[in-house]
Amino acid sequence: MDNEISTQPHGMEDVEIQEWLESLDSVLESSGPEVAAEILERLRAHAAVNGIDLPFSANTPYANTIPVRLQPLFPGDQELERRIKSLIRWNALAMVVRANRVEHNIGGHISTYASAATLYEVGFNHFFRARTEEFEGDTVYFQGHASPGIYARAFLEGRLSAQKLENFRRELKPGGGLSSYPHPWLMPDFWEFPTVSMGLSPLMAIYQARFNRYLEDRGMKPATDAKVWTFLGDGETDEPESLGAITLASREKLDNLIFVINCNLQRLDGPVRGNGQIIQELESAFRGARWNVIKVLWGSEWDPIFERDTEGLLVKRMGELVDGEYQKLVVSSGAYVREHFFGSDPRLLQLVEPMSDESLRRLRLGGHDPRKVYAAYKAAVDHKGSPTVILARTIKGYGLGEAGEGKNVTHQQKKLNEDELREFRSRFGIPLNDEDCIEVPFYRPAEDSVEIQYLRARRESLGGYVPKRSIRAKSLAADHDELFKEFLEGSDGREVSTTMAFVGMLRKMLKDPEIGKLIVPIVPDEARTFGMESLFRTAGIYSSVGQKYEPVDVNTLLYYKEAKDGQILEEGITEAGSMASFIAAGTAYATHGINTIPFFIYYSMFGFQRIADFIWAAADMRTRGFMLGGTAGRTTLSGEGLQHQDGNSHVLALPVPNNKAYDPAFAYEIAVIIQDGIRRMYKEGENIFYYITVMNEPYAMPSMPGDVKEGILRGMYRFRPATNSKAKLRAQLFGSGAILNETLRAQEILETKYGVAADVWSVTSYKELYFDGIETERWNRLHPGEKARVPYVTKGLADAPGVLVAASDYLKTLPNMISKWMPRRLASLGTDGFGRSEGRAALRDFFEVDSRFITLATLHELFVDGRIERSVLDKAIKDLGINTDKPNPVIS
Ligand SMILES: Cc1ncc(C[n+]2csc(CCOP(=O)(O)OP(=O)(O)O)c2C)c(N)n1
Ligand SMILES: [Mg+2]
């Protein structure tokens, strides 16, 4: 392990080291830490110049970062806070134990909160400021598995009833219950941030802190010293997202951001780094990323021992142990600690000579000592210029004793036997007798008790209760008909892509007096791909430091303009980070009371496929806004091959209940969808968000054929009816996105070459049609005595004769899932399989979705129905130039 102090000097006398240390001490005393640091830095440089190869280490010794002499006085009533904390511990444990008595294996976690109680309580009593009229408040991301402790505190605060606690993990019980973890979707007045899919919250918190600055720099909210607190587990840091954006936080100097990592050295199965030291590993990662790192390792009981240790032996010894050994010490007796920890050196043994085994066992860790935790938090909130991470050492399952303290199985401990319950009760002084205690009742002291009075007074002084979610943004007033009108009119034959059409709308929205300022364009380094570079100069790219350089293209019209009040969030190549910005902007209506409207545009393949879990979290958080999947469509994006060509995202969007997914073909469809989306989300306050795919294939945009708005929004409408509706051979063709044009071409071929009159439908959203279908079925099932409702698809196709053929640039499952509500059999064409680096025409041939294959599918359906002869089909295959021995795109 990288402990500078643990490297053994070669042949150097201890006395020589002692002299060096003493002279440093005297500099420290006479001139202070800054001068001491300067000397050490000069020494390091001097050594380097003289060819001394100092090994790089971002680590400091295995000791508290804040020395006792710099520790501030603890401002609270420590004894009273301990009692309150004990009651919260008890109620948190009771919630889980009771829930599992009622329903075996309903789950819940005791040991996470048990280890983090002090970390939270110091925050609640002294730091977390609530949102008030005057102050925006701090933002707190609670570690998901610690939820019982947060509920238990809200119970003492009088915010949650015993009934609610009783129904922990059973929200469906009469009177409601409490969700397992923080879920704004399930508890919208309480939780703000879903954190339990580990790794998401650290990344979301970083972008939240940066978004807060963005709002300030753009003059949308006053600059304040509000903090973003983020609590996470040490095991959680293994998720790549956890540390994935830490350099952004330091680059942006986010001193409004504080991470608290609960280093209990354990995760679910066992130690996080049995053979190493997770704290030192995290320290070097965060220090390397230029964070302010505060280690809180040892409690106050250790201070006098350190004081006696003038040779630095104790710190050296502490740096030697691996976490597996530390974990063992936690569960061992004082005698074992004396022998195995202090016993490595007679001088160490001497240091603890006067102490009893019992007091050795009771030496607390830093994360369980409110004074140390307070000192760290105080230093963190006062720190300027960089984000802070607090690495707090704790014991997993603290206080559970034999029931799991420090044991590998503790994460899943949900049941305590009678002895264990009594022991816990005694250890934390819960006023329950032996008999009552085994019933594990919730316990709340009287309203006028000192505990409740104190707890309330503390929260009042911090502005109110936390966590609390409330919606404070004012709804939009306008309908924006004027804004979108021009896009309903078509492009006059000019060939444009839907992406270009969208960018045109975005440009216009940015100028709108009501919504212009609220728009937040977000792009992960693809603005040029989407033709958005003109916005660089007009809207500006947000940069907290403005632009310190003259851009290379300054003489061009569309130069790369970074500005402090820039509106575009140009995130660089991080879809996860961009999504985190989308979430921060899309929830600002609650977090900040500001209705920002994010438009996040990206390569569609790298959205639902790559960052689906963030999208799921966005849904849980009631995020509002528009995700634009650019370069969409498996065969519409030509040349890019199978990692880029997206035929999946509309299927992957299906599970997200409050996400509206559209695959529009024309500019007016996009305009209708966006205008209505703004109305629903920002005027009506609906908790939905949009996914719209846009393509890069240019074609003439038609004007809206009559009032088809309802059809566009509900998922389908008849775009172009057959000219000869009296024809004997009839068909209904369904197309989506760019494939709609293939369908229109097929309509022509069918009519001119085969005498088939086909209507063409634009299917804008299979998801909408599917949701309508399953909801209608469900309603009918639950209301058998009432007049049966009819699915939108069925109703729409009531007067639609002929065979049915659907084609899209996505998997065939999309049309298939609505086929049961269609009047007849449906033939589905789609793009199942791996893409190819090919041009559009070849791709559409390969995937069998071009006008030829739509024609063939239609004729084949007519043949199956006995409406045409086999010979017509054979001839068509020949005339259309279809290779019947071609490889199967699904598996080739
Ligand atoms: C993405 C993800 N993977 C796995 C889990 C399952 N899980 C829940 S808690 C846990 C261990 C947590 O350990 P740590 O982060 O150290 O937190 P502690 O409880 O020790 O504070 C695991 C693996 C999860 N919640 N999220
Ligand atoms: Mg842990």
XYZ file of N, CA and C in Angstrom, residues 67 75 101 135 165 213 232 258 261 275 352 528 634 887:
42
model
N -6.009 17.231 12.033
C -5.400 16.928 13.328
C -6.226 17.506 14.480
N -20.622 21.828 18.223
C -21.556 22.849 18.689
C -22.828 22.287 19.322
N -41.049 -10.109 10.052
C -41.886 -11.000 10.858
C -43.249 -11.171 10.193
N -34.211 30.553 0.699
C -32.970 29.861 0.378
C -33.266 28.548 -0.342
N -44.504 3.327 8.960
C -43.298 2.536 9.239
C -43.644 1.047 9.266
N -24.563 25.506 -10.930
C -23.692 26.614 -11.342
C -24.131 27.207 -12.681
N -22.497 7.694 -0.299
C -22.387 6.431 -1.028
C -21.573 5.412 -0.255
N -20.153 17.775 -2.109
C -19.480 17.014 -1.045
C -19.894 15.548 -1.152
N -18.217 9.148 1.658
C -18.165 7.717 1.360
C -18.051 6.950 2.677
N -7.629 -7.621 0.579
C -6.164 -7.661 0.498
C -5.526 -6.297 0.275
N -0.183 1.428 24.789
C -1.530 1.109 25.286
C -1.483 0.322 26.586
N -22.136 18.875 -34.531
C -21.895 19.016 -35.969
C -22.603 17.912 -36.750
N -31.979 1.714 -38.349
C -30.921 0.756 -38.692
C -30.431 0.921 -40.129
N -28.840 -14.003 -47.798
C -28.687 -14.418 -46.408
C -29.783 -13.831 -45.515
